[in-house]
CSV table of C-alpha atoms in Angstrom, one decimal:
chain,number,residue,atom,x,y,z
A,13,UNK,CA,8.0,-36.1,-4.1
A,14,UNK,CA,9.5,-33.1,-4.2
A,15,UNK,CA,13.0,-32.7,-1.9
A,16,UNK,CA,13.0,-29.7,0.7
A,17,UNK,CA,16.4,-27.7,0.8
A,18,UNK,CA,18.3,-27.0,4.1
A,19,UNK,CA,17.9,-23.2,5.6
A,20,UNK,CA,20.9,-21.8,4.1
A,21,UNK,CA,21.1,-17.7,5.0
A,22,UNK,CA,24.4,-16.3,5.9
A,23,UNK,CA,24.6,-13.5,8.2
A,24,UNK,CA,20.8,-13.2,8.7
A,25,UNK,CA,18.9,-11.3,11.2
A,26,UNK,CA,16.9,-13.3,13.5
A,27,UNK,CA,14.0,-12.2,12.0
A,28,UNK,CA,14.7,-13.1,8.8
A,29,UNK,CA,16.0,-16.3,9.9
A,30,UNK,CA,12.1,-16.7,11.6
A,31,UNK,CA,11.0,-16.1,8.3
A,32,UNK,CA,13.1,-18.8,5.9
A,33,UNK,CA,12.3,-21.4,8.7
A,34,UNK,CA,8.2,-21.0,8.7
A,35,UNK,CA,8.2,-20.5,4.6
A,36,UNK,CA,10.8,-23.9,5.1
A,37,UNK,CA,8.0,-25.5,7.2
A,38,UNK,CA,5.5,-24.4,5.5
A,39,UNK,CA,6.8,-26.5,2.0
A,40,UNK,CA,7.6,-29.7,4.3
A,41,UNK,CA,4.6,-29.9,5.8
A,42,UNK,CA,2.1,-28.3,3.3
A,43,UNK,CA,4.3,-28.3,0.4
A,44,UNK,CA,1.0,-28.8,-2.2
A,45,UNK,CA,-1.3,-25.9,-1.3
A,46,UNK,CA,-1.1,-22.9,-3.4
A,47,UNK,CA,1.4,-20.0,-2.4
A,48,UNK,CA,1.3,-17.6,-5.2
A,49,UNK,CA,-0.5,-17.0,-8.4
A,50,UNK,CA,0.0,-14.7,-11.1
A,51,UNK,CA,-1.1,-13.8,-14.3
A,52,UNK,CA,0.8,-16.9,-16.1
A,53,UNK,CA,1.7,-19.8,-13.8
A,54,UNK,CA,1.0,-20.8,-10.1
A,55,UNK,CA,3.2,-21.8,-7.6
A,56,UNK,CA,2.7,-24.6,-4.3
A,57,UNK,CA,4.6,-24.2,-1.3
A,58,UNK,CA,7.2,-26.7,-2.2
A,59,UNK,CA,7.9,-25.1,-5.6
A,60,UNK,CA,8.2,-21.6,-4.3
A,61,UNK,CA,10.5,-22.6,-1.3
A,62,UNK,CA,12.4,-24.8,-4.6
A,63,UNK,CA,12.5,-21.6,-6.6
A,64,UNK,CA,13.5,-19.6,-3.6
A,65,UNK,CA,16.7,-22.0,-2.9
A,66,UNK,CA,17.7,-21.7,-6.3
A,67,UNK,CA,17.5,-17.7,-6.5
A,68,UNK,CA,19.2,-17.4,-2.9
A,69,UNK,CA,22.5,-20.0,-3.6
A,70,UNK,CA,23.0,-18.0,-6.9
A,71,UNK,CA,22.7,-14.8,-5.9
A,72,UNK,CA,26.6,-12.6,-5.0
A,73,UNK,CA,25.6,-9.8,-2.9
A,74,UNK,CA,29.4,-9.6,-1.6
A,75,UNK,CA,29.0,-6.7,0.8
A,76,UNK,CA,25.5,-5.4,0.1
A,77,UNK,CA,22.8,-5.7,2.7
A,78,UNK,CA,19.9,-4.1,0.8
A,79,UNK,CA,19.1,-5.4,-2.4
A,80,UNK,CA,16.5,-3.8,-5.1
A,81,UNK,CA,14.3,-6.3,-6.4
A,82,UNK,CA,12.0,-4.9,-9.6
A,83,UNK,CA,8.5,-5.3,-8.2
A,84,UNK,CA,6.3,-6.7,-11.3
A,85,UNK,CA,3.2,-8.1,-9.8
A,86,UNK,CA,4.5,-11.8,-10.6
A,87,UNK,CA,5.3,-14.9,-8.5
A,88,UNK,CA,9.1,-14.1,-9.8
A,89,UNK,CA,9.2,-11.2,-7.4
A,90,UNK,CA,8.3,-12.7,-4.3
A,91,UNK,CA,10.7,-15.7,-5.5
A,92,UNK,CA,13.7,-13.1,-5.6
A,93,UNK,CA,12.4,-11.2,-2.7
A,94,UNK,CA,12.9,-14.8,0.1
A,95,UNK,CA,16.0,-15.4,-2.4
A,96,UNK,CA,17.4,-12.3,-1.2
A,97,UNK,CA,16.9,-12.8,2.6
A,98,UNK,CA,18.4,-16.5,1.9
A,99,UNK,CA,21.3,-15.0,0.6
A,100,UNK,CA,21.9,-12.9,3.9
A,101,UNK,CA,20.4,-9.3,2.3
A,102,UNK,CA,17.5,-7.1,2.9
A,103,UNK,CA,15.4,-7.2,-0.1
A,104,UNK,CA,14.1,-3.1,-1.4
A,105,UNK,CA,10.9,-3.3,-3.5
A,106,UNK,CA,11.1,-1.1,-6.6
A,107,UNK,CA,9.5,0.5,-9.7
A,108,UNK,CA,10.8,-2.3,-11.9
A,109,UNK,CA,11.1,0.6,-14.7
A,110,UNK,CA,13.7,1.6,-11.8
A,111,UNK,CA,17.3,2.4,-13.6
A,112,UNK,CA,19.5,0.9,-10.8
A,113,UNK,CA,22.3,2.8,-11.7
A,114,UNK,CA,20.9,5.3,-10.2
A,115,UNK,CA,20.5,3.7,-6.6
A,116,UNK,CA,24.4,3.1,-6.2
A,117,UNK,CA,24.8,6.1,-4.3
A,118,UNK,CA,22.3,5.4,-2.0
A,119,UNK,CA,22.9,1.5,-1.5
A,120,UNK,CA,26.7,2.6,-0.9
A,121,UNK,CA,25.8,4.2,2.3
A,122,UNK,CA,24.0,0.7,3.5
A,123,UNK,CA,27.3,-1.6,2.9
A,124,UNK,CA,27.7,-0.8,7.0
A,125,UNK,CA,24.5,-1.7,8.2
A,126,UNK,CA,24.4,-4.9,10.7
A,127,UNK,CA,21.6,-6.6,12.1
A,128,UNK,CA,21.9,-5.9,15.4
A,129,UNK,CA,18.4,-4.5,15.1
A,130,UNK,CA,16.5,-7.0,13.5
A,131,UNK,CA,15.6,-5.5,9.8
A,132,UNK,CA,13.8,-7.4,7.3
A,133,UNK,CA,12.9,-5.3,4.7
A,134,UNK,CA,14.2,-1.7,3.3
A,135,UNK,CA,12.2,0.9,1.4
A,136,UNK,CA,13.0,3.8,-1.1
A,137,UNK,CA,11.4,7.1,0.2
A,138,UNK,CA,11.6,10.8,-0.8
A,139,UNK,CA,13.1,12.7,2.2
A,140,UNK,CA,14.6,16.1,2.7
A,141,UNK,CA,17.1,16.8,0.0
A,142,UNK,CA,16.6,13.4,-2.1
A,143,UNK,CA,16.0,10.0,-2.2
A,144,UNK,CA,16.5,8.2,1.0
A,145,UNK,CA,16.4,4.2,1.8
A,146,UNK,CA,15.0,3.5,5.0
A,147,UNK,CA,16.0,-0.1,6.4
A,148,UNK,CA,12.7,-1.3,8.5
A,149,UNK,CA,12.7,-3.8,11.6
A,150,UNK,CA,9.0,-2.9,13.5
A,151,UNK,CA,6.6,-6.1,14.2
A,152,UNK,CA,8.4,-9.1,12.1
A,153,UNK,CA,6.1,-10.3,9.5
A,154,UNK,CA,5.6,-13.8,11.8
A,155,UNK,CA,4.2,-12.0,14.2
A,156,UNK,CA,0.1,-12.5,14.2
A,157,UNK,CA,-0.9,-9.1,15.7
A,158,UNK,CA,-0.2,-7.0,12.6
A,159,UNK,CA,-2.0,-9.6,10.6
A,160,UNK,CA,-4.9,-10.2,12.8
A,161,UNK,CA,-5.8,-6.0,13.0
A,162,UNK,CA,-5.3,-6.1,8.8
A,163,UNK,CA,-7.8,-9.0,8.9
A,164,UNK,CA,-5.6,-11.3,7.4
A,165,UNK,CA,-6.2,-15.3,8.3
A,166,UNK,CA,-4.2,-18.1,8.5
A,167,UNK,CA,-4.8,-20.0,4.8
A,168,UNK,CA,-6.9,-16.9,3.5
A,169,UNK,CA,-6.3,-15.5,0.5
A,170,UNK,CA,-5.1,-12.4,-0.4
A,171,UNK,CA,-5.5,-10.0,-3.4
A,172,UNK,CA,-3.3,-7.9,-4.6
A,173,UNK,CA,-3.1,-5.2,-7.5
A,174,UNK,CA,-2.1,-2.2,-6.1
A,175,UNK,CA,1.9,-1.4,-6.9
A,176,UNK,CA,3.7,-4.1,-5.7
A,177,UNK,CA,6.7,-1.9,-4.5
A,178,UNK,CA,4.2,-0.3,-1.9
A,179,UNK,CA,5.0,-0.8,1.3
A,180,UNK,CA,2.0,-2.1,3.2
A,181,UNK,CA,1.3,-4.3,-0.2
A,182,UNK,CA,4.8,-6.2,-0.1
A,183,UNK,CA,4.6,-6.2,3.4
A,184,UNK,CA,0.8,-7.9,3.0
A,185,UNK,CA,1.9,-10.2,0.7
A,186,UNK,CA,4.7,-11.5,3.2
A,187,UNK,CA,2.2,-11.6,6.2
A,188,UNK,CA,-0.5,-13.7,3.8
A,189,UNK,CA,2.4,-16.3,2.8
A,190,UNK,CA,3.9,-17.0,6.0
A,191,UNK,CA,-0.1,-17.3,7.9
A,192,UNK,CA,0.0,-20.7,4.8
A,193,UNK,CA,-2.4,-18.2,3.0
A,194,UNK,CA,-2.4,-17.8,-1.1
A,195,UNK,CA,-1.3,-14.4,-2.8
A,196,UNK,CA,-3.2,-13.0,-5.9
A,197,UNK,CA,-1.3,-10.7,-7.9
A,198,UNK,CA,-2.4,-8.9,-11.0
A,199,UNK,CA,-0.7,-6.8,-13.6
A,200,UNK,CA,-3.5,-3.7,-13.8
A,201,UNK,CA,-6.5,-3.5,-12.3
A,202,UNK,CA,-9.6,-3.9,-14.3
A,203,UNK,CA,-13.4,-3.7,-12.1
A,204,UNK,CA,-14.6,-6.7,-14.2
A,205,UNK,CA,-11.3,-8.6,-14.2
A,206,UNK,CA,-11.0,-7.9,-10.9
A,207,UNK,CA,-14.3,-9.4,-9.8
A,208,UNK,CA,-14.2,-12.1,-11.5
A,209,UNK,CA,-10.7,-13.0,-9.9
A,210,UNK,CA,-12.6,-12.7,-6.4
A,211,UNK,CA,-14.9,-15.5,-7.5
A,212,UNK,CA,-12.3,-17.7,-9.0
A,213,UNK,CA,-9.3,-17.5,-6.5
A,214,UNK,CA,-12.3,-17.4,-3.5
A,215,UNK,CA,-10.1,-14.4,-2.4
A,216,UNK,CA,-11.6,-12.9,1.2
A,217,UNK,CA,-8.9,-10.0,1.9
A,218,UNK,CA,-7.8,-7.2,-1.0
A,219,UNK,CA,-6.0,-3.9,-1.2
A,220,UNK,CA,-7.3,-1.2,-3.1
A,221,UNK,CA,-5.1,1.9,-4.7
A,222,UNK,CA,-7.6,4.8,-4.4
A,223,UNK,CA,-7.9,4.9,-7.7
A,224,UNK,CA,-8.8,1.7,-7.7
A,225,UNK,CA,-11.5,2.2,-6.0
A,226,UNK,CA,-13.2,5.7,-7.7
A,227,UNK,CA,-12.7,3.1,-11.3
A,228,UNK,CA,-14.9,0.4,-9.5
A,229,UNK,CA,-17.7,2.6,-8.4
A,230,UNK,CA,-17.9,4.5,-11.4
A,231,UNK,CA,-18.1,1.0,-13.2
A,232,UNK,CA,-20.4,-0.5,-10.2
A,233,UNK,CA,-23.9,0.1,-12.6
A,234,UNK,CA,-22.4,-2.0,-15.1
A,235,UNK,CA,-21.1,-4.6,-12.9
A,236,UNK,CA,-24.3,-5.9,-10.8
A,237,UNK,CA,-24.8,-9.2,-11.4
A,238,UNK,CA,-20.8,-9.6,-10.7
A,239,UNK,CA,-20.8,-7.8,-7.3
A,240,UNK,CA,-23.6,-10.0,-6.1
A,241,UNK,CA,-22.0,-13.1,-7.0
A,242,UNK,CA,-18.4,-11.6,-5.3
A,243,UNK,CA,-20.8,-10.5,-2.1
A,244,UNK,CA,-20.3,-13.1,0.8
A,245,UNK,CA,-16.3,-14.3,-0.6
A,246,UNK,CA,-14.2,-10.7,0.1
A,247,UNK,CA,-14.1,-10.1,3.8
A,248,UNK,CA,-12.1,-6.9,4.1
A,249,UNK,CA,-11.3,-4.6,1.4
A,250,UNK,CA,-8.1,-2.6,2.5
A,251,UNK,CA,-7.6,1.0,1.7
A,252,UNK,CA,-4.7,3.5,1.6
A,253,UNK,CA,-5.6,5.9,3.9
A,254,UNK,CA,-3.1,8.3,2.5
A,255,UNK,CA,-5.4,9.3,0.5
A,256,UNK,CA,-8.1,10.2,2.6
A,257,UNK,CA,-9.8,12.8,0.3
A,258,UNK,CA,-12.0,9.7,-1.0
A,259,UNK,CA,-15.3,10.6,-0.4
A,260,UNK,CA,-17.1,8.7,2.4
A,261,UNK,CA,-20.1,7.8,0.2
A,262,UNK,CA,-17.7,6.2,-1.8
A,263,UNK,CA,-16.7,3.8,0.5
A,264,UNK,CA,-20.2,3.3,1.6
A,265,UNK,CA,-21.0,2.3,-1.9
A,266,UNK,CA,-18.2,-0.4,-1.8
A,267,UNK,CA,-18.9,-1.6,1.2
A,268,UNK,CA,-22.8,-2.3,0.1
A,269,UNK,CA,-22.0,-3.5,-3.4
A,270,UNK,CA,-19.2,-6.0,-2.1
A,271,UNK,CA,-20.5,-7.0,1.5
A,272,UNK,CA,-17.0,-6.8,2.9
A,273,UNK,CA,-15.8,-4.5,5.5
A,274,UNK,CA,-13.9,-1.4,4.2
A,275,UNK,CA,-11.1,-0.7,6.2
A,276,UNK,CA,-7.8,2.2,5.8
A,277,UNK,CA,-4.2,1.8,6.7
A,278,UNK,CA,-1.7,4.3,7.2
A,279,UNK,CA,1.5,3.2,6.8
A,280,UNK,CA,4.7,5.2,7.5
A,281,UNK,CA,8.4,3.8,6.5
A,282,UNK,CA,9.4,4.1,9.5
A,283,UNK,CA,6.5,2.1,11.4
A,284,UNK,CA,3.6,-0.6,11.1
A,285,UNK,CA,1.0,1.7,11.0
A,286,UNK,CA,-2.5,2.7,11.6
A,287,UNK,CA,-5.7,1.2,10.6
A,288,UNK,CA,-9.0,2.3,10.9
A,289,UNK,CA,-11.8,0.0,12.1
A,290,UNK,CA,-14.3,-1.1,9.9
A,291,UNK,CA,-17.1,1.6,10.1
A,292,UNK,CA,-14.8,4.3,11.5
A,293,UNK,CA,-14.6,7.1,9.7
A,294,UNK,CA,-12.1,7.4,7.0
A,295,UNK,CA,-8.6,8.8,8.2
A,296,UNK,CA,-9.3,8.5,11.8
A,297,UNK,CA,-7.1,5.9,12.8
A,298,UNK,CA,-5.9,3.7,15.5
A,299,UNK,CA,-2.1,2.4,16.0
A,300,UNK,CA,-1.7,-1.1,15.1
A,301,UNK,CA,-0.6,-3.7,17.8
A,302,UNK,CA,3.2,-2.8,19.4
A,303,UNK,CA,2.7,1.0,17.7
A,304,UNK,CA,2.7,4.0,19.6
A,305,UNK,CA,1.9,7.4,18.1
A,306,UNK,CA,2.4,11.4,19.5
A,307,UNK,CA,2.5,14.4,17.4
A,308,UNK,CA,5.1,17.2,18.8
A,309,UNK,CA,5.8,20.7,17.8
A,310,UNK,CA,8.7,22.2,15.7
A,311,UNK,CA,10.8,22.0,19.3
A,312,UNK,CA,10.4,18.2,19.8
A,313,UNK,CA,7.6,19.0,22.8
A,314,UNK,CA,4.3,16.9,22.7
A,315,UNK,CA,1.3,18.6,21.3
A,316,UNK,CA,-2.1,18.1,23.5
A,317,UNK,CA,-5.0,16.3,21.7
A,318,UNK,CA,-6.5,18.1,18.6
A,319,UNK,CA,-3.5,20.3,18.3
A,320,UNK,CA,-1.7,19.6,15.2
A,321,UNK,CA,1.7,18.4,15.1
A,322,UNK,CA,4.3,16.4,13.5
A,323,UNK,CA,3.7,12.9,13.7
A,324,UNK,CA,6.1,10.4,15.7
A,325,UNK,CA,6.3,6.9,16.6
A,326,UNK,CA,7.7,4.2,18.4
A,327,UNK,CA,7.5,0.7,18.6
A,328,UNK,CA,7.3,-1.4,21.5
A,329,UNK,CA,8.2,-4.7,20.1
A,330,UNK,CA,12.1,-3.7,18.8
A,331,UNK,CA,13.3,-1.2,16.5
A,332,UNK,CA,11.4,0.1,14.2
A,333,UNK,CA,13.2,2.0,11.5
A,334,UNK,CA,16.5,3.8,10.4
A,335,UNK,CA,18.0,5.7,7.6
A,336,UNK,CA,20.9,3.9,5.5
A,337,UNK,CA,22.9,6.9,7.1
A,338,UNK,CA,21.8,6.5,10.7
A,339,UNK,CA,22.0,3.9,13.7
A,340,UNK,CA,19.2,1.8,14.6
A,341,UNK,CA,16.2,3.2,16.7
A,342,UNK,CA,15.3,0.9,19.3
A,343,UNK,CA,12.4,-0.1,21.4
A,344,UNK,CA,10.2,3.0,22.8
A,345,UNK,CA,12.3,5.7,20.6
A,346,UNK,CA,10.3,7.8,18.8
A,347,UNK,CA,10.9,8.9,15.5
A,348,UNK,CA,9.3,11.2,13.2
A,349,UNK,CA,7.5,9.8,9.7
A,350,UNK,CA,7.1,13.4,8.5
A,351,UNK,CA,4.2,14.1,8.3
A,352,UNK,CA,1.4,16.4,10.1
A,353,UNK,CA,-1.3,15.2,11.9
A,354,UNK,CA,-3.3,15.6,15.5
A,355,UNK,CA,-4.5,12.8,17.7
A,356,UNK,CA,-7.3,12.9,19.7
A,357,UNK,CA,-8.3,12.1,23.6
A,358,UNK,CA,-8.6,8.3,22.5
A,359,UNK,CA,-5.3,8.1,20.3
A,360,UNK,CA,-6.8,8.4,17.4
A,361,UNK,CA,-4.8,9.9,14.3
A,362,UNK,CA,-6.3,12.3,11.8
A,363,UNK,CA,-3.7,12.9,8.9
A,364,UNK,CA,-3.5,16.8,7.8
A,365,UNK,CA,-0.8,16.6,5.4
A,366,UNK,CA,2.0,13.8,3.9
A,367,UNK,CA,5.1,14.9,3.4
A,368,UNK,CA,6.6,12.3,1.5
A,369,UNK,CA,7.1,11.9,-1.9
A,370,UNK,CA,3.6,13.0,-3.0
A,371,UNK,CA,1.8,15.4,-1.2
A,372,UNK,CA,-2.1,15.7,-0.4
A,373,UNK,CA,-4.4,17.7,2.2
A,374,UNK,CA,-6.3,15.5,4.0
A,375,UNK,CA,-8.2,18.0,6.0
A,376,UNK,CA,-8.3,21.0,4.4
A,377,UNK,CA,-9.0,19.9,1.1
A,378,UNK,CA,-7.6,18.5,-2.4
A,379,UNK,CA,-3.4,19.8,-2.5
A,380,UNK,CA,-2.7,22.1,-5.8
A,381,UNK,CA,0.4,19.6,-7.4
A,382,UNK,CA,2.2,20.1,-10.7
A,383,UNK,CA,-0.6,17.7,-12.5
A,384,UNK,CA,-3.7,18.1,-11.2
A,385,UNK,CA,-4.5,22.0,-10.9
A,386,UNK,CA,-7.7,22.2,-8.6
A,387,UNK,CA,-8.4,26.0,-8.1
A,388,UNK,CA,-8.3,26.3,-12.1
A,389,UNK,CA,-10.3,23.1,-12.9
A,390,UNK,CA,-12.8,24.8,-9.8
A,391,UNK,CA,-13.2,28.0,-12.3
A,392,UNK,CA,-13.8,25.9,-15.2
A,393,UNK,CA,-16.5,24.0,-13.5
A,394,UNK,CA,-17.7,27.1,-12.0
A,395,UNK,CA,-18.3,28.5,-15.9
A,396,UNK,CA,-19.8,25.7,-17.5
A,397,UNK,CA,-24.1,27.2,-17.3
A,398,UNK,CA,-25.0,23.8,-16.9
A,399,UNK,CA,-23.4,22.9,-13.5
A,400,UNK,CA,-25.3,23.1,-10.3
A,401,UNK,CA,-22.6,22.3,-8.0
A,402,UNK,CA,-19.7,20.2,-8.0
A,403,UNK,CA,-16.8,18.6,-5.9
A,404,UNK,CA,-13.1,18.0,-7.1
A,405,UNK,CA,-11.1,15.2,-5.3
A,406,UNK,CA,-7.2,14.6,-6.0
A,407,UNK,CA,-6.6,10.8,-5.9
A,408,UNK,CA,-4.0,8.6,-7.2
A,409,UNK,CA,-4.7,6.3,-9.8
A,410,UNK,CA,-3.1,2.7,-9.8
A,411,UNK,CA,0.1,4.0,-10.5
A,412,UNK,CA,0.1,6.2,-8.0
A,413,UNK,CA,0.2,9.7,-9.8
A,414,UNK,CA,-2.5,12.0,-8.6
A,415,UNK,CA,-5.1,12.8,-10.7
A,416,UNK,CA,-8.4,14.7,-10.4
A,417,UNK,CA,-11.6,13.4,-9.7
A,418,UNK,CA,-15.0,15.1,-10.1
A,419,UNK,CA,-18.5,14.8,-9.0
A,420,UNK,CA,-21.2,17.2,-10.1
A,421,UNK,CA,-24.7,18.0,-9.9
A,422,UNK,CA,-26.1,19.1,-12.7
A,423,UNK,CA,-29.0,21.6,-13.7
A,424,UNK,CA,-30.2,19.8,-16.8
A,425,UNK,CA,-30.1,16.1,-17.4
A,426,UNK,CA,-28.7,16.2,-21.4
A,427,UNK,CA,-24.9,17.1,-19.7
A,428,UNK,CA,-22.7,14.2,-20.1
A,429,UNK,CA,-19.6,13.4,-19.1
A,430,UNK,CA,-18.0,13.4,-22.3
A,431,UNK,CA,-19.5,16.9,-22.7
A,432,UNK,CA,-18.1,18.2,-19.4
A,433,UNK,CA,-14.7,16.6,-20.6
A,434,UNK,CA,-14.5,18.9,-23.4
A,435,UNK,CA,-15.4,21.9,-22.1
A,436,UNK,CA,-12.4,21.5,-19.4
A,437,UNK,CA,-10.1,20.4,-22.4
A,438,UNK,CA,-11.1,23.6,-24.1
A,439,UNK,CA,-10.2,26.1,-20.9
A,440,UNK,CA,-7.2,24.1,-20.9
A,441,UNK,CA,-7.8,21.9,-17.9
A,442,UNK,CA,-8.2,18.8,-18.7
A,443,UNK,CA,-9.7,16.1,-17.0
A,444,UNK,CA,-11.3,12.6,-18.4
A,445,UNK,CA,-14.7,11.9,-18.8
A,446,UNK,CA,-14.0,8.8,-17.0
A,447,UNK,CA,-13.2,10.7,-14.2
A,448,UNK,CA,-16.3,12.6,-14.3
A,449,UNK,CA,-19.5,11.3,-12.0
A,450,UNK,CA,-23.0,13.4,-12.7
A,451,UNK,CA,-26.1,13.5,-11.4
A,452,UNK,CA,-28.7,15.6,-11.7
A,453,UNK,CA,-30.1,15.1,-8.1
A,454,UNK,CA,-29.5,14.6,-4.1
A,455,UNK,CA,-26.5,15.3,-2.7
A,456,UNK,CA,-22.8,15.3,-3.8
């Protein structure tokens, strides 16, 4: 039988001390059920908390609190992620094709930070004039609320093959562990591979990139007898709500095809989020437990409902966020995430525009970005004789780069999507046939 290791972490926050003690208990008293699996191996409670001690008593973070950690969708990364908090750091999901030399700057201005306010994770974030890390306390990830609105269960099984560097996907896969739950993680995402992962791994609860999702309803024809079998194991599929230029059909397809409830989450660096109930429509979203959300105008003053405004939270369970640069914000401060939004009578959120490091419309329509030219691929679509009508959505794929997506109605049944790809590769707007969906009646 495997021997547990003591809770070493110097210097921790009580938060993340709350965290090494229920992944501790979790290996002593259920040290054989499956924690994490991954493309190659699989790991039980006892061996990750094992592999965990190892990483955290080797580690020399000297003065550093936050920590980058290369997010590859592997069991390695979680491994160095608690190895990090064990050591006494704040572990800082990123791009693993992320030069690090190129974060010293920016983790210089955290050698200061204490943790008076509780932080157990920090993220990388485009702000005004750079690169900004953003050190996060908001609802600890031991806390059920958060968890119970995501739909998350204690010993369920999550899926995971959206970046692992996103912040509501690390987060997730934290929650999922610490509820004695299994973690699914995959390298790319594949509609078939996918699928058939659901039915092997029994996994009820999966986040989808947007892209994700356009790939497996393109693909859903071709995938029957596999999204019947899946039908009654996924629960709750869980979108980025980001990205809420996905069309609503869409997501009614998905929800049909799968049987699971659809559900999107906004999630700001500095906050917990929103999520939208299942069945609600896309985008409209409600603050998760111990959130609070207001949009004000450019003076600071709060905007009434339906006016739009600049979206600000607070948190009501502790501090919720600060800049490497900046004190802590504590309970019932409000901060800004940056981005534009209104909020109904009901506290509702509708997202208008991110203004982070990618941008997108949600209201008024697919954003114009260095890759994906919309009003030109419009007039290309407009000029092809063959094309009825049409609809252009800008969505990232699985990497998170924003590409174009179009459905059209077509006047003739011989155009194909192939076809339709090379005339836009010929006016010199490119865009795949994969990302091409035609028919030749109903509605778009």
């Amino acid at each position: 039988m495997m021997s547990i290791s003591p809770l070493v972490a110097p210097s921790a926050s009580t938060t993340v001390i709350d965290i090494l003690t229920r992944l501790r208990d979790l290996a002593v008293g259920h040290g054989d059920r499956i924690a994490v699996i991954d493309a190659h191996r699989t790991l039980t409670y006892a061996e990750l908390w094992q592999a965990v001690h190892a990483a955290g008593t080797g580690q020399r973070l000297g003065d550093r609190i936050v920590v980058p950690v290369a997010a590859r969708p592997t069991a390695a990364t979680v491994v160095a992620a608690f190895g990090v908090w064990l050591s006494g750091g704040i572990p800082m999901p990123v791009p693993a094709n992320t030069r690090m030399t190129l974060l010293e700057p920016l983790l210089q201005q955290t050698d200061e930070i204490g943790h008076w306010c509780q932080p157990w994770r920090a993220h990388l974030h485009t702000g005004p004039g750079g690169r900004q890390i953003t050190v996060t306390g908001g609802q600890p990830p031991t806390s059920s609320p958060v968890a119970a609105a995501l739909g998350l269960t204690i010993g369920g099984t999550a899926l995971l093959c959206a970046p692992l560097y996103a912040a509501a996907v690390f987060d997730t896969a934290v929650r999922q562990l610490l509820l004695g739950g299994t973690v699914v993680l995959r390298h790319e995402f594949n509609p078939r591979d996918w699928l058939d992962t659901i039915v092997e791994t029994r996994a009820d609860w999966a986040v989808l990139a947007a892209g994700q999702v356009m790939a497996l309803i393109q693909q859903q024809d071709n995938l029957t007898g596999r999204l019947n079998i899946a039908t009654g194991t996924l629960r709750r599929i869980v979108l980025p709500a980001a990205v809420p230029a996905i069309n609503v059909g869409y997501l009614a397809a998905l929800t049909a095809h799968t049987g699971a409830a659809v559900t999107t989450w906004y999630h700001a660096p500095v906050y917990d989020g929103a999520l939208s109930t299942p069945g609600a429509v896309p985008a409209r979203l409600t603050p998760l437990p111990g959130v609070l959300l207001r949009t004000v105008d450019p003076a600071g003053r709060p905007t009434p409902p339906g006016v739009a405004g600049l979206i600000e939270a607070s948190s009501s369970s502790g501090a919720t966020a600060h800049s490497a640069d900046q004190p802590c914000t504590p309970a019932a401060q409000w901060r800004t995430s940056g981005d534009i939004g209104t909020i109904d009578g009901d506290g509702r959120l509708t997202l208008h525009r991110l203004d982070r490091a990618r941008l997108y419309r949600a209201s008024a329509g697919p954003a114009d970005t260095a890759k994906v030219r919309v009003a030109a691929l419009q007039q290309t679509l407009n000029a092809h004789p063959d094309v009825a009508s049409h609809t252009v959505h800008v969505v990232p794929d699985a990497g998170g780069e924003p590409r174009a997506h179009v459905r059209v109605r077509a006047s003739t049944a011989s155009l194909t999507p192939a076809a339709l790809a090379r005339h836009c590769a010929a006016l010199g707007t490119p865009c795949p046939a994969e990302h091409i969906t035609i028919t030749s009646s109903g509605e778009l």
